[in-house]
Coordinates of C-alpha atoms in Angstrom, one line a residue:
M155 CA -14.5 21.5 -9.5
R156 CA -16.0 24.4 -11.4
F157 CA -19.6 25.5 -11.3
E158 CA -21.0 26.7 -14.5
A159 CA -21.4 30.5 -14.8
R160 CA -24.9 31.9 -14.9
E161 CA -26.4 35.3 -15.4
L162 CA -28.4 36.3 -12.3
K163 CA -31.4 38.6 -12.5
T164 CA -31.6 41.7 -10.3
H165 CA -35.0 40.5 -9.0
A166 CA -36.4 37.3 -7.6
E167 CA -38.3 34.9 -9.9
P168 CA -40.7 33.0 -7.6
I169 CA -43.0 30.3 -8.9
S170 CA -46.3 31.3 -10.4
V171 CA -49.4 29.8 -9.0
D172 CA -50.2 28.5 -12.5
D173 CA -46.9 26.6 -12.5
L174 CA -47.5 24.8 -9.2
N175 CA -47.8 21.0 -9.6
E176 CA -49.2 18.7 -6.9
G177 CA -46.5 16.4 -5.6
A178 CA -43.6 18.6 -6.9
I179 CA -40.8 19.9 -4.7
Y180 CA -40.3 23.6 -4.1
F181 CA -38.2 25.7 -1.9
F182 CA -39.2 28.4 0.5
V183 CA -36.4 31.0 0.5
S184 CA -36.4 33.9 2.9
F185 CA -33.8 35.9 4.8
A186 CA -33.3 36.4 8.5
D187 CA -31.9 39.9 8.1
E188 CA -32.8 43.1 6.2
D189 CA -29.5 43.0 4.2
M190 CA -30.5 39.6 2.8
L191 CA -27.2 38.0 4.0
I192 CA -28.6 35.2 6.1
P193 CA -30.7 32.8 4.0
V194 CA -33.3 30.5 5.4
M195 CA -34.5 27.7 3.1
D196 CA -37.1 25.0 3.6
T197 CA -37.8 22.1 1.2
V198 CA -41.5 21.5 0.7
V199 CA -44.0 19.6 -1.5
Y200 CA -47.0 21.3 -3.0
I201 CA -50.0 19.2 -1.9
G202 CA -52.9 21.2 -3.3
E203 CA -55.3 24.1 -3.1
N204 CA -58.3 24.8 -0.9
L205 CA -58.0 21.6 1.1
E206 CA -60.3 22.8 3.9
P207 CA -64.0 23.6 3.7
G208 CA -64.5 27.3 3.2
D209 CA -61.0 27.8 1.8
S210 CA -60.6 30.3 -1.0
D211 CA -57.4 30.8 -2.9
Q212 CA -55.3 28.9 -0.4
V213 CA -52.3 26.7 -1.3
Y214 CA -50.9 24.0 0.9
F215 CA -47.3 22.8 1.3
Q216 CA -45.9 19.9 3.3
D217 CA -42.4 19.4 4.7
I218 CA -40.4 17.1 2.5
L219 CA -39.4 14.6 5.2
S220 CA -43.0 13.8 6.3
F221 CA -44.1 13.7 2.6
K222 CA -41.4 11.1 1.9
R223 CA -42.6 9.0 4.9
G224 CA -46.1 8.9 3.4
V225 CA -47.8 11.2 5.9
E226 CA -51.0 12.6 4.2
Y227 CA -52.8 15.8 5.0
G228 CA -55.8 15.1 7.1
G229 CA -54.6 11.5 7.8
E230 CA -54.7 10.0 11.2
G231 CA -51.3 8.5 11.4
D232 CA -50.3 7.3 14.8
G233 CA -47.3 9.4 15.9
D234 CA -46.7 10.7 12.4
H235 CA -45.4 14.3 12.6
A236 CA -45.7 16.6 9.7
L237 CA -45.5 20.4 9.1
F238 CA -48.2 21.7 6.8
Q239 CA -48.1 25.3 5.7
T240 CA -50.9 27.3 3.9
G241 CA -51.1 30.7 2.5
S242 CA -52.7 32.8 -0.2
K243 CA -52.0 31.7 -3.7
N244 CA -51.4 35.4 -4.4
E245 CA -48.5 35.6 -2.0
L246 CA -45.9 33.2 -3.4
G247 CA -42.9 35.5 -3.4
H248 CA -40.9 33.2 -1.3
V249 CA -41.6 29.9 -3.2
F250 CA -39.1 28.8 -5.9
D251 CA -38.3 25.9 -8.0
Y252 CA -34.8 24.5 -7.6
E253 CA -33.0 26.6 -10.2
H254 CA -34.6 29.9 -9.0
A255 CA -33.9 29.0 -5.4
L256 CA -30.3 28.4 -6.4
D257 CA -30.3 31.9 -8.0
Q258 CA -31.4 33.4 -4.7
L259 CA -28.6 31.6 -2.8
L260 CA -26.0 32.7 -5.4
A261 CA -27.1 36.3 -5.3
C262 CA -26.8 36.1 -1.5
S263 CA -23.3 34.7 -1.9
L264 CA -22.4 37.7 -4.0
R265 CA -23.9 40.2 -1.4
R266 CA -21.9 38.5 1.3
R267 CA -18.7 38.6 -0.7
K268 CA -19.2 42.3 -1.3
V269 CA -19.7 43.0 2.5
E270 CA -16.6 41.0 3.3
Q271 CA -14.6 43.0 0.8
Q272 CA -15.8 46.3 2.3
E273 CA -14.6 45.2 5.8

């Protein structure tokens, strides 16, 4: 099997707040180390903006598994567990669509390969 070649940018291209769509799937990509060799990725669904009274410029995401089970934000499901995350809509540097999350993982793979070759 061969994966198509692609040109990787030297910088991350996270999603813009203007491109977020309710109900769409996104990926939180971060790294557990300073050298960016250990990726951490969570699959989430964008569920909206300013969902709580008094919110200002807050965006909300829900874990994919509870979303697929039909758990809703603010719902009173009996025994339904969900992870909801919120943050400033101005701080989305870790939120990517699928293709750009893949770019982050491919860039990580290249960094890891470089470290292995130096050892």
